[in-house]
Amino acid sequence: MITFEVINATFSLQCKNAIKNWIKEILLLKNLKPGAINFIFADDEYVLQTNREFLGHDYYTDIITFDTSEYDPFHISKGKISADIIISLDTVLANSQEYGSTFTEELYRVMSHGLFHLIGYDDHNEDDVKEMRAAENEALSISIELNLPMQKYTKSNDRKI
């Protein structure tokens, strides 16, 4: 089961079923199936607090991925992944502007990035980064083939940061 939740942000993910199909397609290419995968979209402050509390990191990030496969009661057989994937919409927006991409492209890249970490991809050295980027680009190509919708997000300036 793939779910989507929004915390501390004004955001509405468009066409959730199409995005679920995209996620399933990414996993299918790796001979995997989704278990309980929860995408949590939040603001920078929520992600920073999570990073501090659970990982001991005192910095902003675009994504935090927690593999929950071993805790999933429905994880009966191998080949399924379960996770909580927390994404900072603020950082995704900032990164899209910095890298000259659209918010949608950066959002889908980050979503796939979390999945690839669960699958076993890493990004700690140059070779790993190249492999991760190639996998992300493949996922983005699939999103285009499936005609996934454009997503919109504008950071609210009325929140305390």
Coordinates of C-alpha atoms in Angstrom, one line a residue:
M1 CA 0.0 0.0 0.0
I2 CA 1.4 3.4 -1.0
T3 CA 0.1 6.4 0.9
F4 CA 0.7 10.2 0.9
E5 CA 0.5 12.6 3.8
V6 CA 1.2 16.3 4.1
I7 CA 2.5 17.8 7.3
N8 CA 3.1 21.5 8.0
A9 CA 2.7 22.5 4.4
T10 CA 0.0 23.5 2.0
F11 CA 0.3 21.0 -0.8
S12 CA -2.0 18.7 -2.7
L13 CA -0.4 15.8 -4.7
Q14 CA -2.2 15.6 -8.0
C15 CA -3.3 12.2 -9.5
K16 CA -2.2 10.0 -6.7
N17 CA -3.2 6.7 -8.5
A18 CA -1.0 7.6 -11.5
I19 CA 1.9 8.3 -9.1
K20 CA 1.3 5.0 -7.3
N21 CA 1.4 3.2 -10.7
W22 CA 4.7 5.0 -11.4
I23 CA 6.2 3.9 -8.1
K24 CA 5.1 0.3 -8.7
E25 CA 6.7 0.5 -12.2
I26 CA 10.0 1.6 -10.7
L27 CA 9.9 -1.2 -8.2
L28 CA 8.9 -3.7 -10.8
L29 CA 12.0 -2.9 -12.9
K30 CA 14.0 -4.0 -9.9
N31 CA 11.8 -7.1 -9.3
L32 CA 10.3 -5.6 -6.2
K33 CA 6.8 -4.8 -5.0
P34 CA 5.6 -2.1 -2.6
G35 CA 4.8 -3.1 1.0
A36 CA 3.6 -0.1 3.1
I37 CA 5.3 2.9 1.6
N38 CA 4.4 6.2 3.2
F39 CA 5.5 9.4 1.5
I40 CA 5.3 12.3 3.9
F41 CA 5.5 15.8 2.4
A42 CA 6.4 18.5 4.8
D43 CA 8.2 21.9 5.3
D44 CA 11.8 22.4 6.1
E45 CA 11.3 22.7 9.8
Y46 CA 9.5 19.4 10.1
V47 CA 12.3 17.6 8.2
L48 CA 15.0 19.4 10.2
Q49 CA 13.4 18.3 13.4
T50 CA 13.1 14.7 12.2
N51 CA 16.7 14.8 11.1
R52 CA 17.8 16.0 14.5
E53 CA 15.6 13.6 16.5
F54 CA 16.2 10.4 14.6
L55 CA 19.5 10.8 12.9
G56 CA 21.4 13.2 15.1
H57 CA 22.0 15.5 12.1
D58 CA 21.5 19.3 12.5
Y59 CA 21.0 20.4 8.9
Y60 CA 18.3 20.7 6.3
T61 CA 17.8 18.0 3.7
D62 CA 15.5 17.3 0.9
I63 CA 14.7 13.7 1.9
I64 CA 14.9 11.3 4.8
T65 CA 14.2 7.6 4.1
F66 CA 13.4 5.1 6.9
D67 CA 13.3 1.5 5.8
T68 CA 10.5 -0.1 7.8
S69 CA 10.3 -3.4 6.0
E70 CA 11.2 -5.5 9.0
Y71 CA 8.4 -3.8 11.0
D72 CA 5.7 -4.2 8.4
P73 CA 3.2 -6.9 9.5
F74 CA 2.3 -7.4 5.8
H75 CA 5.9 -8.0 4.8
I76 CA 5.3 -11.8 4.5
S77 CA 7.8 -12.5 1.7
K78 CA 11.0 -11.0 0.4
G79 CA 10.7 -8.8 -2.6
K80 CA 8.6 -6.1 -0.9
I81 CA 9.8 -2.9 0.5
S82 CA 8.2 -0.7 3.1
A83 CA 9.3 2.7 4.2
D84 CA 8.5 6.1 5.6
I85 CA 9.9 8.6 3.1
I86 CA 9.9 12.2 4.4
I87 CA 10.4 15.0 1.8
S88 CA 10.9 18.7 2.4
L89 CA 8.8 20.6 -0.1
D90 CA 10.7 23.8 0.7
T91 CA 14.1 22.2 -0.1
V92 CA 12.8 20.5 -3.3
L93 CA 11.5 23.9 -4.4
A94 CA 14.8 25.6 -3.6
N95 CA 16.8 22.8 -5.4
S96 CA 14.6 23.0 -8.5
Q97 CA 15.4 26.7 -8.7
E98 CA 19.1 26.2 -8.1
Y99 CA 19.4 23.3 -10.6
G100 CA 17.2 25.0 -13.3
S101 CA 14.6 22.3 -13.2
T102 CA 10.8 22.4 -12.5
F103 CA 9.4 21.7 -9.1
T104 CA 7.7 18.6 -10.6
E105 CA 10.9 17.2 -12.0
E106 CA 12.8 17.7 -8.7
L107 CA 9.9 16.3 -6.7
Y108 CA 9.7 13.1 -8.8
R109 CA 13.6 12.8 -8.7
V110 CA 13.6 13.0 -4.9
M111 CA 10.7 10.6 -4.6
S112 CA 12.6 8.0 -6.8
H113 CA 15.8 8.8 -4.9
G114 CA 14.2 7.6 -1.7
L115 CA 13.0 4.4 -3.4
F116 CA 16.5 3.7 -4.8
H117 CA 18.1 4.1 -1.4
L118 CA 15.7 1.3 -0.2
I119 CA 16.7 -0.8 -3.1
G120 CA 20.4 -0.5 -2.2
Y121 CA 21.7 2.5 -4.2
D122 CA 24.0 4.8 -2.4
D123 CA 25.4 8.3 -3.1
H124 CA 28.5 8.5 -0.9
N125 CA 31.1 8.6 -3.6
E126 CA 31.3 9.7 -7.3
D127 CA 30.6 6.3 -8.8
D128 CA 27.6 5.8 -6.5
V129 CA 26.3 9.2 -7.4
K130 CA 26.5 8.5 -11.1
E131 CA 24.6 5.2 -10.7
M132 CA 22.0 6.9 -8.5
R133 CA 21.5 9.7 -11.1
A134 CA 21.2 7.2 -13.9
A135 CA 18.5 5.3 -12.0
E136 CA 16.7 8.6 -11.2
N137 CA 16.8 9.7 -14.8
E138 CA 15.3 6.3 -15.8
A139 CA 12.5 6.9 -13.2
L140 CA 11.9 10.4 -14.6
S141 CA 11.7 9.0 -18.2
I142 CA 9.0 6.6 -16.9
S143 CA 7.1 9.5 -15.3
I144 CA 7.1 11.2 -18.7
E145 CA 5.9 8.0 -20.5
L146 CA 3.1 7.7 -17.9
N147 CA 2.3 11.4 -18.4
L148 CA 2.4 12.1 -14.7
P149 CA 0.9 15.5 -13.8
M150 CA 2.6 18.7 -13.0
Q151 CA 2.8 19.4 -9.3
K152 CA 2.7 22.9 -7.8
Y153 CA 4.0 24.2 -4.5
T154 CA 4.7 27.7 -3.2
K155 CA 6.5 28.1 0.1
S156 CA 4.4 30.0 2.5
N157 CA 6.2 33.0 4.0
D158 CA 3.8 33.5 6.8
R159 CA 5.2 30.6 8.9
K160 CA 7.8 31.1 11.5
I161 CA 11.1 29.6 10.4

